[in-house]
Amino acid sequence: MNGTDARASLAKRALPGLKENRAFYEGDHWQGSTAWIGPRPAVGEVGGAEVLSEIQRALISKNAIREVVTRHMGAVVGQEPAWGFTLVRALADGEEPTPDEQALIDEAEAALTVLWDTRRLHQDLQQAVAILLYAGRAALRLYVPSGLLNDKGAIVAEKLADALAVLYLDVPKPEQAGLVTDRTTQRQTGVYAYTTDDGAERVEVVSVDLASGATLIQISGGENDERAPVQLGGRLTICELSRDPLITPQVRQQQMLLNLAKTMLARNVVLGGFLERIILNAQLPGEYVEDAVTKKKTFVPSPLKTGAGTTNVLAGLPVSDATGRVTGYATPTIIYRDPVPVTTFNDTADAAYQGMLEEVHQLHAAIAGDATASGESRRQARADFEASLGATISEVEAAGRWLLETALAMAAAFANQPGRFDSLRATFTCRVDSGPISADEQDQTRQNVEAGLLSKETGMVRIGVDDTDAEKTKIAAEGETANQAQQTNATAILGRAGLLAQQVRGDTQQQVNGETNAAA
């Protein structure tokens, strides 16, 4: 597949609502006025642009879309996932890896732990999951910066650590990268379209050569640039995560209703602080001014004074008959327009927000502080939320395995040891955290751990332990310290017992000696 075909195939994979969802997530809740559902001037109306500008200035928004995306993402990858390596071959019951196999596993885990920490791969995964949730698709790309390649477009390293040091993980925009599947062969090709610093369009196409099994990376656009083939065990350097978008059209509608209610609430505050007055049948303060030419007098009103301590004298408007003769004066009245009760807007905003939470299966966040909600309703709401995480978890764990295995394969190839780790496969498990749980749920978790229905690590995660490995290390250290203290105490007790026994023997011997001397 050439660069032109690859770019065209990528462009065909439309992502409905991507532009709007990304704008909401990043905080643009105006979107050129298209996200405003309140009153607006008619198209082409004189002064309409100024009215829209004033509406935009007064817009009040609550970014609930980012909130629900962040909450879902945090539940899946908020905590460091548990990952490692095991053998591809199946182990019999009770069988352990051989010393050589265990040494290979330890080497792989130690090397990738350094890469994981130095490249902050956890944060990259969090970014990819956020994109996946609002776009429905996200991509990960392992690459070596072009400035680190030799003249042949390859990397040569002496050690595995040196090879891993040149690897980087990119999280491109979903419209820039992904996997394109050939319908006739079901072969997948990785595509990444980008623009260079000088404005040139480039397309990176990643495929696997069927004859050699090597991974081929071709960069086209302007001039062709083919990287050296790399033996990666048939893996591509681009991975794609896919699921139904969390942000649906209904969620966007609720977000716009929420923004409308918040904006109108602010408008109502202005009306409450600056009351609107309507003056009927009253002559405003002012004076009659005579025209210098026509000598006709015209009434010129003065500005109406407002605020504390001001006094305005208003007279009724004159009432004239058909001949223009004043026959009387109208009775002036002033009407105040009171603001709407704030409960109208608060109730609307609450309903819109709750509607969003229901759409994304996060109703437990709304009832967490509700004193009237029963414990059972909270458990059911949390269970609904945890069930909705499944589609994301499966994609993240698959992407995590790809990331670990591909990075290790690339490093081995760069170190001139291709296929060295083919006997290993990665394990990657998300530590799901759906938020704080009640005391009853904590007790139930402890009972399940004691009964062997849950592992200690899973139980620790459920009760809110962030770093289970560190916590287990602390527990082991405390247990060892307690054992040492017990041994020390036992030794001291035995020592004291020995001294006491020795003393008793000494006293007895002295008594015997005394009795012997007395008999003599």
XYZ file of C-alpha atoms in Angstrom:
520
model
C 0.000 0.000 0.000
C 1.494 3.339 -1.039
C 1.222 6.577 0.889
C -1.640 7.984 -1.176
C -3.786 4.868 -0.800
C -2.963 4.665 2.901
C -3.991 8.266 3.532
C -7.207 7.774 1.554
C -8.049 4.595 3.507
C -7.460 6.409 6.776
C -9.657 9.330 5.696
C -12.554 6.969 4.902
C -12.758 5.866 8.515
C -14.922 8.753 9.657
C -15.346 9.401 13.357
C -18.813 10.939 13.887
C -18.858 13.666 16.502
C -15.072 13.685 16.928
C -14.705 17.429 16.363
C -17.486 18.340 18.805
C -16.434 15.801 21.449
C -12.819 16.929 21.393
C -13.843 20.583 21.641
C -16.053 19.878 24.659
C -13.332 17.778 26.316
C -10.694 20.475 25.784
C -12.997 23.174 27.183
C -14.433 24.889 24.081
C -18.157 24.958 24.911
C -18.996 27.743 22.453
C -17.695 26.152 19.247
C -18.456 29.141 17.067
C -21.975 29.396 18.601
C -22.987 25.913 17.356
C -22.953 24.559 20.925
C -25.346 27.279 22.153
C -28.971 26.122 22.223
C -30.462 29.268 23.766
C -32.086 32.246 22.000
C -30.058 33.738 19.178
C -30.536 36.407 16.504
C -31.872 35.374 13.128
C -29.403 34.679 10.340
C -28.465 37.935 8.639
C -30.122 40.091 11.287
C -28.574 43.526 11.654
C -26.422 43.564 14.776
C -26.648 39.765 15.115
C -22.875 39.353 15.342
C -22.721 41.761 18.282
C -25.529 39.869 20.035
C -23.710 36.540 19.582
C -20.511 38.099 20.872
C -22.320 39.245 24.002
C -23.835 35.765 24.497
C -20.380 34.208 24.178
C -18.976 36.659 26.727
C -21.675 35.740 29.232
C -21.526 31.970 28.603
C -21.122 29.912 31.787
C -20.177 26.257 31.315
C -19.456 23.199 33.442
C -17.185 20.704 31.711
C -19.112 17.587 32.683
C -17.922 15.783 29.528
C -14.311 15.984 30.650
C -15.401 14.914 34.128
C -17.110 11.701 32.994
C -14.253 10.858 30.613
C -11.686 11.410 33.363
C -13.689 9.330 35.859
C -13.969 6.410 33.429
C -10.303 6.679 32.461
C -9.222 6.885 36.097
C -11.159 3.735 36.966
C -9.327 1.768 34.263
C -5.778 3.192 34.237
C -5.765 5.616 37.125
C -3.518 3.183 38.998
C -0.371 1.578 37.639
C -1.373 -1.636 35.840
C 0.140 -4.954 36.884
C 2.378 -6.275 34.131
C 5.158 -8.789 33.640
C 6.308 -11.661 31.454
C 5.648 -15.371 31.455
C 6.492 -18.233 29.106
C 4.751 -18.902 25.827
C 4.889 -22.632 26.481
C 2.360 -24.047 28.881
C 3.652 -25.144 32.262
C 2.448 -28.360 33.835
C 0.808 -28.278 37.253
C 3.463 -27.348 39.786
C 6.119 -26.813 37.104
C 8.357 -23.774 37.404
C 10.394 -22.062 34.672
C 13.923 -23.355 34.281
C 16.747 -21.194 35.685
C 17.575 -19.959 32.173
C 13.938 -19.139 31.451
C 13.551 -17.313 34.756
C 16.735 -15.348 34.076
C 15.302 -14.297 30.689
C 12.039 -13.209 32.335
C 13.908 -11.222 34.971
C 16.043 -9.510 32.335
C 13.016 -8.523 30.245
C 11.075 -7.176 33.225
C 14.049 -5.225 34.574
C 14.789 -3.642 31.196
C 11.193 -2.640 30.498
C 10.705 -1.292 34.006
C 13.373 1.298 33.209
C 11.632 2.152 29.917
C 8.232 2.323 31.634
C 9.496 4.789 34.218
C 11.752 6.976 32.073
C 9.276 7.334 29.187
C 6.264 7.794 31.544
C 4.304 5.172 29.610
C 1.555 5.142 32.221
C 0.691 8.761 31.426
C 0.714 7.985 27.689
C -1.773 5.174 28.262
C -4.024 7.517 30.235
C -3.968 10.014 27.355
C -4.780 7.271 24.842
C -7.731 6.049 26.933
C -9.148 9.571 27.197
C -8.985 9.891 23.394
C -10.555 6.445 23.018
C -13.502 7.467 25.189
C -14.422 10.680 23.379
C -13.367 9.612 19.874
C -14.114 5.890 19.843
C -10.621 5.174 18.541
C -7.050 5.803 19.681
C -3.622 4.817 18.395
C -0.229 4.082 19.929
C 2.985 4.225 17.924
C 6.434 2.993 18.904
C 9.158 4.767 16.976
C 12.779 5.823 16.868
C 13.391 9.530 16.134
C 14.908 9.966 12.696
C 17.874 11.810 14.175
C 18.957 8.618 15.980
C 19.027 6.410 12.859
C 22.192 5.651 10.924
C 22.691 6.217 7.197
C 20.895 2.953 6.416
C 17.832 3.889 8.440
C 18.634 1.398 11.178
C 19.700 1.240 14.815
C 22.688 -0.748 16.029
C 23.133 -1.104 19.788
C 25.479 -3.252 21.848
C 23.235 -3.723 24.871
C 19.521 -4.200 25.381
C 19.384 -1.104 27.601
C 20.993 0.997 24.854
C 18.442 -0.270 22.333
C 15.515 0.549 24.626
C 16.927 4.031 25.250
C 16.141 5.118 21.668
C 12.497 3.956 21.765
C 9.658 6.443 22.210
C 5.873 6.079 22.419
C 3.631 8.477 20.515
C -0.098 9.036 21.032
C -1.203 10.646 17.741
C -4.605 12.113 17.041
C -7.166 9.445 16.043
C -7.608 10.944 12.567
C -3.837 10.759 12.025
C -3.111 7.105 12.741
C -4.691 3.690 12.874
C -4.848 0.231 11.369
C -6.278 -0.316 7.905
C -7.540 -3.825 7.097
C -7.464 -5.263 3.582
C -10.871 -6.867 3.043
C -9.571 -9.484 0.632
C -6.706 -10.752 2.812
C -7.644 -9.374 6.281
C -4.058 -8.203 6.594
C -3.593 -5.096 8.685
C -1.396 -2.160 7.793
C -0.407 0.598 10.171
C -0.809 4.144 8.851
C 0.429 7.402 10.369
C -0.084 10.697 8.501
C 1.732 13.782 9.742
C 3.203 17.126 8.744
C 6.886 17.931 9.163
C 8.224 21.136 10.667
C 8.708 22.602 7.184
C 5.067 21.895 6.234
C 5.661 18.781 4.111
C 3.007 16.029 4.195
C 4.301 12.566 5.095
C 2.681 9.150 5.500
C 4.281 6.299 7.450
C 3.096 2.862 6.311
C 3.946 -0.185 8.450
C 3.412 -3.705 7.143
C 4.761 -7.239 7.527
C 6.549 -8.933 4.637
C 4.948 -12.350 4.113
C 8.106 -13.930 2.724
C 10.585 -12.914 5.443
C 8.219 -12.064 8.301
C 10.075 -8.786 8.777
C 8.306 -5.559 9.663
C 8.629 -2.938 6.919
C 8.361 0.807 7.568
C 7.993 3.076 4.551
C 7.671 6.851 4.714
C 6.293 8.493 1.599
C 5.487 12.025 0.593
C 7.716 14.176 -1.524
C 10.455 11.556 -1.491
C 10.449 7.920 -0.451
C 12.244 6.931 2.725
C 12.316 3.256 3.576
C 13.558 2.074 6.939
C 15.610 -1.076 7.314
C 13.440 -4.210 7.821
C 13.168 -5.293 11.449
C 12.423 -8.792 12.729
C 9.632 -8.254 15.266
C 7.881 -11.596 15.094
C 5.186 -10.313 12.760
C 4.277 -7.319 14.943
C 3.437 -3.818 13.711
C 4.818 -0.702 15.379
C 1.334 0.876 15.419
C -1.497 -0.334 17.644
C -5.141 0.729 17.640
C -7.723 0.740 20.429
C -11.388 0.814 19.463
C -14.768 0.917 21.237
C -18.063 2.790 21.023
C -17.521 6.429 22.042
C -18.513 7.208 25.607
C -19.653 10.680 24.497
C -22.786 10.141 22.420
C -25.054 12.768 20.795
C -27.344 12.459 23.835
C -24.463 13.277 26.181
C -23.614 16.339 24.093
C -27.253 17.473 24.223
C -27.284 17.186 28.011
C -24.001 19.131 28.182
C -25.496 21.968 26.116
C -28.615 22.022 28.305
C -26.395 22.183 31.391
C -24.481 25.128 29.917
C -27.744 26.903 29.068
C -29.036 26.518 32.630
C -25.749 27.780 34.104
C -25.710 30.774 31.741
C -29.319 31.707 32.478
C -28.622 31.387 36.211
C -25.845 33.953 35.841
C -28.155 36.175 33.809
C -30.758 35.896 36.546
C -28.183 37.036 39.118
C -27.603 40.159 37.037
C -31.337 40.845 36.886
C -31.611 40.356 40.639
C -28.778 42.785 41.334
C -29.814 45.325 38.702
C -33.595 45.331 38.770
C -35.384 46.098 35.518
C -37.811 49.057 35.744
C -40.665 49.931 33.420
C -42.029 53.468 33.860
C -45.549 54.056 32.509
C -47.340 57.353 31.870
C -44.525 59.429 33.373
C -42.609 62.389 32.043
C -38.905 61.867 32.617
C -36.901 64.644 34.268
C -35.663 67.212 31.769
C -36.290 70.642 30.350
C -37.805 72.401 27.335
C -35.261 73.792 24.886
C -36.248 76.496 22.397
C -35.067 76.209 18.809
C -33.144 79.341 17.781
C -34.766 79.533 14.326
C -38.283 78.231 14.720
C -38.644 79.353 18.321
C -40.394 76.040 18.952
C -39.779 74.459 22.329
C -38.878 70.742 22.526
C -38.638 68.661 25.659
C -35.180 67.130 26.180
C -35.176 64.369 28.888
C -32.333 64.033 31.342
C -30.811 60.666 32.318
C -32.757 58.882 35.031
C -30.654 58.668 38.182
C -30.452 55.266 39.916
C -28.757 53.958 43.032
C -28.812 54.683 46.744
C -29.476 58.275 47.815
C -30.851 59.507 44.484
C -34.138 61.368 43.998
C -36.070 61.700 40.760
C -39.186 63.828 40.366
C -41.538 62.368 37.764
C -44.710 64.027 36.542
C -47.559 62.448 34.677
C -47.639 62.849 30.910
C -50.023 65.550 29.676
C -53.302 64.391 28.136
C -54.436 66.537 25.199
C -57.703 66.783 23.275
C -58.122 66.979 19.500
C -57.242 70.662 19.467
C -54.002 70.095 21.407
C -55.305 71.637 24.593
C -54.041 69.889 27.753
C -57.015 68.486 29.580
C -55.203 66.606 32.361
C -52.254 64.509 33.350
C -51.821 60.698 33.482
C -51.025 58.897 36.714
C -47.412 57.622 36.615
C -46.626 54.045 37.640
C -43.370 52.049 37.947
C -43.233 48.281 37.412
C -40.320 46.177 38.666
C -39.555 42.865 37.006
C -38.482 40.422 39.712
C -35.915 37.734 38.812
C -36.973 34.101 38.349
C -36.370 31.870 41.429
C -32.942 30.236 41.191
C -34.501 26.822 41.811
C -35.689 26.839 38.186
C -32.128 26.933 36.857
C -30.603 24.778 39.597
C -33.167 22.046 39.029
C -32.587 22.195 35.264
C -28.807 22.002 35.700
C -29.110 19.104 38.149
C -31.431 17.220 35.801
C -29.070 17.724 32.848
C -26.057 16.628 34.886
C -27.825 13.545 36.194
C -28.964 12.738 32.660
C -25.326 12.756 31.535
C -24.299 10.461 34.375
C -27.075 8.031 33.503
C -25.996 7.980 29.838
C -22.400 7.077 30.748
C -23.300 4.630 33.575
C -21.892 6.867 36.312
C -25.010 7.464 38.371
C -23.099 6.300 41.459
C -21.230 9.630 41.373
C -24.527 11.504 41.798
C -25.902 9.411 44.659
C -22.597 9.111 46.556
C -23.562 12.069 48.747
C -27.307 11.429 48.730
C -28.400 10.607 52.267
C -31.743 9.247 51.010
C -30.205 6.666 48.677
C -30.008 3.150 50.103
C -26.838 1.115 50.275
C -28.305 -1.332 47.776
C -28.962 1.412 45.217
C -25.364 2.592 45.607
C -24.042 -0.937 45.062
C -26.206 -1.380 41.985
C -25.091 1.949 40.540
C -21.438 1.074 41.175
C -21.921 -2.376 39.659
C -23.421 -0.763 36.544
C -20.389 1.515 36.285
C -17.914 -1.329 36.749
C -19.703 -3.401 34.095
C -19.421 -0.498 31.627
C -15.623 -0.526 32.038
C -15.274 -3.930 30.380
C -15.083 -2.668 26.798
C -12.296 -0.260 27.721
C -10.371 -2.724 29.898
C -10.144 -5.354 27.160
C -8.755 -2.809 24.680
C -6.249 -1.374 27.159
C -4.944 -4.764 28.249
C -4.475 -5.848 24.627
C -2.656 -2.594 23.865
C -0.498 -3.039 26.973
C 0.594 -6.500 25.877
C 1.383 -5.158 22.404
C 3.412 -2.325 23.902
C 5.562 -4.556 26.107
C 6.150 -7.300 23.550
C 6.824 -4.961 20.623
C 9.198 -2.735 22.583
C 11.133 -5.796 23.741
C 11.248 -7.247 20.212
C 12.457 -3.931 18.751
C 15.192 -3.620 21.379
C 16.363 -7.199 20.773
C 16.503 -6.569 17.022
C 18.455 -3.332 17.497
C 20.907 -5.209 19.757
C 21.437 -7.732 16.947
C 19.592 -10.433 18.895
C 16.304 -10.763 16.964
C 13.880 -13.281 18.409
C 15.751 -13.585 21.683
C 12.573 -13.069 23.718
C 10.186 -14.987 21.449
C 9.713 -17.595 24.170
C 8.100 -14.953 26.409
C 4.676 -13.364 26.357
C 3.541 -10.279 28.236
C 0.849 -10.152 30.899
C -0.957 -6.871 31.455
C -3.819 -6.392 33.913
C -5.635 -3.154 34.731
C -6.117 -2.440 38.428
C -9.711 -1.275 38.304
C -10.638 1.389 40.847
C -14.263 2.524 40.762
C -13.827 4.912 43.673
C -14.111 4.742 47.474
C -16.350 1.997 48.833
C -18.484 1.915 51.949
C -17.478 0.312 55.256
C -19.864 -2.600 54.588
C -18.262 -3.225 51.197
C -14.800 -3.131 52.786
C -15.879 -5.763 55.326
C -17.266 -7.918 52.546
C -14.002 -7.596 50.623
C -11.975 -8.708 53.653
C -14.286 -11.698 54.144
C -13.893 -12.701 50.476
C -10.105 -12.520 50.783
C -10.127 -14.632 53.944
C -12.428 -17.166 52.232
C -10.087 -17.383 49.245
C -12.642 -15.916 46.819
C -10.431 -12.902 46.103
C -6.673 -12.524 45.991
C -5.005 -10.279 48.538
C -3.881 -7.932 45.764
C -7.408 -7.579 44.345
C -8.730 -6.987 47.846
C -6.120 -4.299 48.482
C -7.102 -2.530 45.266
C -10.801 -2.623 46.180
C -10.255 -1.007 49.560
C -8.213 1.797 48.018
C -4.533 0.764 48.142
C -2.824 2.558 45.241
C 0.549 0.782 45.054
C -0.076 -2.829 46.035
C 3.518 -3.910 45.417
C 4.878 -1.274 47.781
C 2.221 -2.100 50.366
C 3.017 -5.823 50.233
C 6.698 -5.005 50.683
C 5.873 -2.927 53.766
C 3.698 -5.704 55.192
C 6.463 -8.254 54.631
C 9.008 -5.944 56.243
C 6.742 -5.385 59.240
C 6.203 -9.125 59.541
C 9.938 -9.760 59.433
C 10.505 -7.073 62.062
C 7.826 -8.634 64.268
C 9.442 -12.075 63.884
C 12.820 -10.666 64.795
C 11.303 -8.980 67.846
C 9.689 -12.247 68.888
C 12.958 -14.096 68.450
C 14.774 -11.443 70.469
C 12.171 -11.651 73.215
C 12.352 -15.443 73.218
C 16.136 -15.333 73.431
C 15.961 -12.880 76.295
C 13.418 -15.040 78.112
C 15.527 -18.144 77.589
C 18.581 -16.230 78.761
C 16.846 -15.111 81.911
C 15.574 -18.643 82.483
C 19.102 -19.978 82.089
C 20.499 -17.479 84.587
C 17.733 -18.372 87.014
C 18.417 -22.086 86.625
C 22.130 -21.486 87.080
C 21.436 -19.472 90.198
C 19.187 -22.210 91.590
C 21.872 -24.820 90.918
C 24.441 -22.613 92.649
C 22.243 -22.158 95.705
C 21.574 -25.876 95.848
C 25.260 -26.695 95.591
C 26.070 -24.243 98.362
C 23.416 -25.838 100.567
C 24.829 -29.287 99.901
C 28.340 -28.091 100.653
C 27.124 -26.515 103.892
C 25.421 -29.692 104.987
C 28.547 -31.729 104.148
C 30.781 -29.425 106.157
C 28.390 -29.566 109.120
C 28.398 -33.366 109.105
C 32.194 -33.418 109.063
